[in-house]
Coordinates of C-alpha atoms in Angstrom, one line a residue:
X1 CA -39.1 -13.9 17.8
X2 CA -40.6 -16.5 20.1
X3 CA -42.3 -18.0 17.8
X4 CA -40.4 -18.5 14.6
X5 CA -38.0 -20.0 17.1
X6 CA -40.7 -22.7 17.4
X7 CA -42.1 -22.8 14.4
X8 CA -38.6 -22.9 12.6
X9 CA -37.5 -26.1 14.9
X10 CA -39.0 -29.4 12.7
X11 CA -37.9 -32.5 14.9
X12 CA -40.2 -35.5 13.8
X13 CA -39.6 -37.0 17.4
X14 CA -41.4 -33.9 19.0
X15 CA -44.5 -33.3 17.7
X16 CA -47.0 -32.9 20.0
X17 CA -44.4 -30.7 21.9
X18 CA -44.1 -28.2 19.2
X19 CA -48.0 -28.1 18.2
X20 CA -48.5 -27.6 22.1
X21 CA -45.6 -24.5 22.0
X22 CA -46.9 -23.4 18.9
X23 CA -50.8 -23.2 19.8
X24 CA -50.8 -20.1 22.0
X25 CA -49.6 -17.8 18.7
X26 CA -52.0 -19.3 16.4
X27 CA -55.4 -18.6 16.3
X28 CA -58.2 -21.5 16.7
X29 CA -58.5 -22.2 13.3
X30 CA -54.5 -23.3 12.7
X31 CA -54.1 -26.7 12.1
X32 CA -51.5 -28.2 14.8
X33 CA -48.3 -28.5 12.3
X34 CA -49.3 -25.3 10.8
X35 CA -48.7 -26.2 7.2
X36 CA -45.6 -29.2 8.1
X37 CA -46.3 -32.7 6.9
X38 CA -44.0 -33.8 9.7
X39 CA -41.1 -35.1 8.1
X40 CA -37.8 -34.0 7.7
X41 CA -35.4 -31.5 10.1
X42 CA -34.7 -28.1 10.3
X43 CA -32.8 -26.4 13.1
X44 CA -32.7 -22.3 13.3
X45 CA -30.3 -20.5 15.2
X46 CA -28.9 -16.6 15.5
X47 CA -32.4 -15.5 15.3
X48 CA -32.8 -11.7 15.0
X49 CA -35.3 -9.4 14.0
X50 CA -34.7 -7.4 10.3
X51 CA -37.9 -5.6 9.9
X52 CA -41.7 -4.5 10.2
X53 CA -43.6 -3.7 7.2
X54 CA -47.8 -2.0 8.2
X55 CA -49.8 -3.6 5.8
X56 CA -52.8 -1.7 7.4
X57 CA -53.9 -0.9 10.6
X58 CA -54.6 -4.1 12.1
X59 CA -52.1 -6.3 9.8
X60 CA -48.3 -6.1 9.6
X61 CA -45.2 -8.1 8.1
X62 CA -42.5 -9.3 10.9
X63 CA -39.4 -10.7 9.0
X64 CA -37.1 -12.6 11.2
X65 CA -33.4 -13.1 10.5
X66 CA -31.7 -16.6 11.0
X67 CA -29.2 -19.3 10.2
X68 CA -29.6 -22.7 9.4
X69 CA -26.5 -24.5 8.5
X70 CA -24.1 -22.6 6.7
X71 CA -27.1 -20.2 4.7
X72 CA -28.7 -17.2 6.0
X73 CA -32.7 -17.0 5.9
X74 CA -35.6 -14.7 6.4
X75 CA -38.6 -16.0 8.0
X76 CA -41.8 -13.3 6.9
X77 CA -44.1 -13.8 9.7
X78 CA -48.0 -12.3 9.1
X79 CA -49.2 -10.8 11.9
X80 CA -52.9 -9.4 13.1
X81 CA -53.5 -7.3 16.0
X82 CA -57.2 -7.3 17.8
X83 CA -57.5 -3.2 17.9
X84 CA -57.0 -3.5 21.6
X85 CA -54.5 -0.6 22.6
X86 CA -54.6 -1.3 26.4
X87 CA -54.3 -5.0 26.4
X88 CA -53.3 -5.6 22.9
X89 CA -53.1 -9.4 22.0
X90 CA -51.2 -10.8 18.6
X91 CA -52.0 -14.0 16.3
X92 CA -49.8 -15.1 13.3
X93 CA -52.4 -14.6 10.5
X94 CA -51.2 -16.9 7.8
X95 CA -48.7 -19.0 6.9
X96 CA -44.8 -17.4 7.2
X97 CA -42.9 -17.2 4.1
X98 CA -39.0 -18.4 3.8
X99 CA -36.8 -16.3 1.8
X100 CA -33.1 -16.0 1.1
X101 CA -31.1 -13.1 3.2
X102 CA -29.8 -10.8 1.3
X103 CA -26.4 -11.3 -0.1
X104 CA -22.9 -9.1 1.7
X105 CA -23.0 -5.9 0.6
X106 CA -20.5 -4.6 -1.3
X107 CA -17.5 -2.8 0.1
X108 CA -16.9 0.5 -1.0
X109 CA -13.4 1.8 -1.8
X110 CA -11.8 3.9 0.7
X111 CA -8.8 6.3 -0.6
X112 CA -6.2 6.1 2.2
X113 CA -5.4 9.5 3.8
X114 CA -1.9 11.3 3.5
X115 CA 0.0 9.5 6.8
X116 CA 2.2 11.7 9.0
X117 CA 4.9 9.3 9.4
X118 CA 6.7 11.6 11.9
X119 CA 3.6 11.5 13.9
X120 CA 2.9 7.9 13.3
X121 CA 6.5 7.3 14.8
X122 CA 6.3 9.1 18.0
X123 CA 2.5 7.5 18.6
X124 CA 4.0 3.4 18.2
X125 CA 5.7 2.8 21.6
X126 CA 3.4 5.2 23.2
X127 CA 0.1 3.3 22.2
X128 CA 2.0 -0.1 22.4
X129 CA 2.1 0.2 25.7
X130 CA -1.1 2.3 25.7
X131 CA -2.8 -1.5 24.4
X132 CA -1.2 -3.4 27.0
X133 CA -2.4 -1.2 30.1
X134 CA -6.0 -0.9 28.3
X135 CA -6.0 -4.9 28.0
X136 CA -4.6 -5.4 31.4
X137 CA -6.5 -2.5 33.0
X138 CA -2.5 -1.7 35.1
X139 CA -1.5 1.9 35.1
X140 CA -4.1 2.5 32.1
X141 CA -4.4 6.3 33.4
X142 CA -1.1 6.9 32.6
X143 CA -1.2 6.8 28.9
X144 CA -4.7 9.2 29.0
X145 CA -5.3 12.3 28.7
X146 CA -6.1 14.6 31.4
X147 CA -10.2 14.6 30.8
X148 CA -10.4 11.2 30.0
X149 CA -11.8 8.2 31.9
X150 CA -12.2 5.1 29.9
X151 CA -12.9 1.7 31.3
X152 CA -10.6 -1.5 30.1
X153 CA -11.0 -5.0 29.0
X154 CA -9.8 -6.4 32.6
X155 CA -8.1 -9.2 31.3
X156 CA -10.3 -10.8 29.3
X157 CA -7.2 -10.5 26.7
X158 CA -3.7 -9.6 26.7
X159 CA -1.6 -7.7 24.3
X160 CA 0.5 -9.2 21.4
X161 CA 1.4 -6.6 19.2
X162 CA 0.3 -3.6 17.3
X163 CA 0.3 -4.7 14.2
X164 CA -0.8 -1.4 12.1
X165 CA -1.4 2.7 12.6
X166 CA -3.1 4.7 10.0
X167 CA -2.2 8.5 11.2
X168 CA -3.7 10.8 9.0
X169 CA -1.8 14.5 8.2
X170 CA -3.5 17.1 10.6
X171 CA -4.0 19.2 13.8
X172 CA -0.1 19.4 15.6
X173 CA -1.7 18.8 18.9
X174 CA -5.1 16.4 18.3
X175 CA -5.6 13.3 15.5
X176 CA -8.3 10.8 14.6
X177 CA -6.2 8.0 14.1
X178 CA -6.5 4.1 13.4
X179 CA -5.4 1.0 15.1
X180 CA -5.0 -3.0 14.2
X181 CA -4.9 -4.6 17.2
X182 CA -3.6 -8.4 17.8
X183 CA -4.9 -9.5 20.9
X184 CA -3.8 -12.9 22.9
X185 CA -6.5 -14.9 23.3
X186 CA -6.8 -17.1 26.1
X187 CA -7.0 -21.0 26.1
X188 CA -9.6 -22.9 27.9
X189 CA -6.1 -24.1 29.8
X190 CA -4.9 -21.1 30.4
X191 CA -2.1 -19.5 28.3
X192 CA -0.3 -21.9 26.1
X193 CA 2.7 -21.7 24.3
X194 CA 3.2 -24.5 22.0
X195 CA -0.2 -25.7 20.0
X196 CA -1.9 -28.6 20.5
X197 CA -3.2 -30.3 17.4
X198 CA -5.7 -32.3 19.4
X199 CA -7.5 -29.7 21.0
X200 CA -6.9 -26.3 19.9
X201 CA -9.1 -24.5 22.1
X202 CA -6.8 -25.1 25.3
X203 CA -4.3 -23.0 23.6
X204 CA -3.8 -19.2 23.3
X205 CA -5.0 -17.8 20.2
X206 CA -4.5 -14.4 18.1
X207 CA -7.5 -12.2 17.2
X208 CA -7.1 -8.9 14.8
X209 CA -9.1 -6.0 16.0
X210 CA -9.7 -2.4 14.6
X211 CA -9.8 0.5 16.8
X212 CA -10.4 4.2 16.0
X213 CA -9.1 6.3 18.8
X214 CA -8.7 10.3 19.1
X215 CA -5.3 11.0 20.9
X216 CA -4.2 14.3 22.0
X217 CA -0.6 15.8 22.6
X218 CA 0.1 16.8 26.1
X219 CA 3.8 18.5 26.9
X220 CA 5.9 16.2 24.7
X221 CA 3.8 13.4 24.0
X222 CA 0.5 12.0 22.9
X223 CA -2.4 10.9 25.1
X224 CA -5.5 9.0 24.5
X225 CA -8.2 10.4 25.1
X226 CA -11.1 8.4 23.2
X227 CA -11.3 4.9 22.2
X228 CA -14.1 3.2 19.7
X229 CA -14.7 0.4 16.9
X230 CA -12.7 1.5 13.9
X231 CA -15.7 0.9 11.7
X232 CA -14.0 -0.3 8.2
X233 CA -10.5 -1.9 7.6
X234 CA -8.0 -0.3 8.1
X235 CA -4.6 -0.1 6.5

């Protein structure tokens, strides 16, 4: 990762810094560039490993993730190792190889489950306010259930509105259910109400999220008693 980060970063007007921060992966025999003419630019960023393919027992395929404008890359990075298992040391073998990421997958679809809108009407103002305690972290043990403990967002956002509830048909006492969430978020300002065209970030935004939580029915009403990312779409 460290070094397709520098070798991925062509800046004509640092040169001698990037042979110098480039020099202790290669081995002696590298030229300084390592293949670039030095001309032209290229920034990478959101750099991320994506996989290891053995070519043998001393050779192996790292292919690095990244971004570089608005297109998605893979860097494929040869490397050797010197058979040392103690005090192992690495050298990029050859020259890396830039290939396009793979394209989004494909979204599968999803039949919606028979909803229990009886259910779905007695779990709205519970987990409304259920959202607001969770983003607050105020009363949030109130609306659990009796062997849960979960941890909230302290804060960091506060509750607009629940915007949708998938409640599946099933057990009369426990459901897997799904949440949309709209959280507020803040503005580097603080909470704003009306927009400001000049600077949008000092004003509170909106952000959508999906939840998946198990709730539980307690006496006459439901309880949460897990909480986790929903996973796909829902509604």
């Amino acid at each position: 990762m460290q070094f397709a980060h520098l070798y991925l970063d062509l800046n004509p007007a640092e040169l001698s810094i990037r042979a110098a921060r480039l020099k202790p992966y290669l081995s002696p025999q590298a030229t300084e560039q390592f293949g670039w003419d030095g001309y032209g630019r290229l920034q990478a960023a959101y750099l991320q490993p994506a996989g290891v393919e053995t070519i043998d027992t001393h050779n192996v395929v790292v292919t690095v993730s990244f971004q570089s404008g608005d297109k998605r890359y893979h860097a494929a990075i040869p490397l050797v190792w010197d058979g040392n298992a103690d005090l192992p040391s690495f050298a990029v073998s050859g020259q890396p190889g830039i290939l396009p990421a793979p394209a989004p997958a494909e979204l599968p679809v999803v039949a919606q489950p028979d909803a229990d809108e009886v259910v779905e009407a007695e779990l709205r103002p519970q987990l409304a306010e259920f959202f607001g305690a969770y983003a607050s972290g105020v009363q949030l043990q109130r609306y659990l259930a009796t062997d849960a403990n979960l941890p909230n967002l302290g804060g960091a956002f506060t509750f607009v509105e629940l915007k949708n509830l998938v409640v599946p048909v099933g057990d009369a006492t426990s459901r897997d259910i799904q949440a949309v969430v709209v959280w507020g978020v803040p503005g580097a300002s603080g909470q704003s109400v009306e927009p400001t065209p000049a600077d949008p970030s000092a004003m509170a935004g909106r952000l959508e999220q999906a939840y998946r939580l198990t709730v539980v029915k307690q006496g006459d009403k439901w309880y949460v008693k897990a909480i986790r990312g929903a996973g796909r779409a829902v509604g």
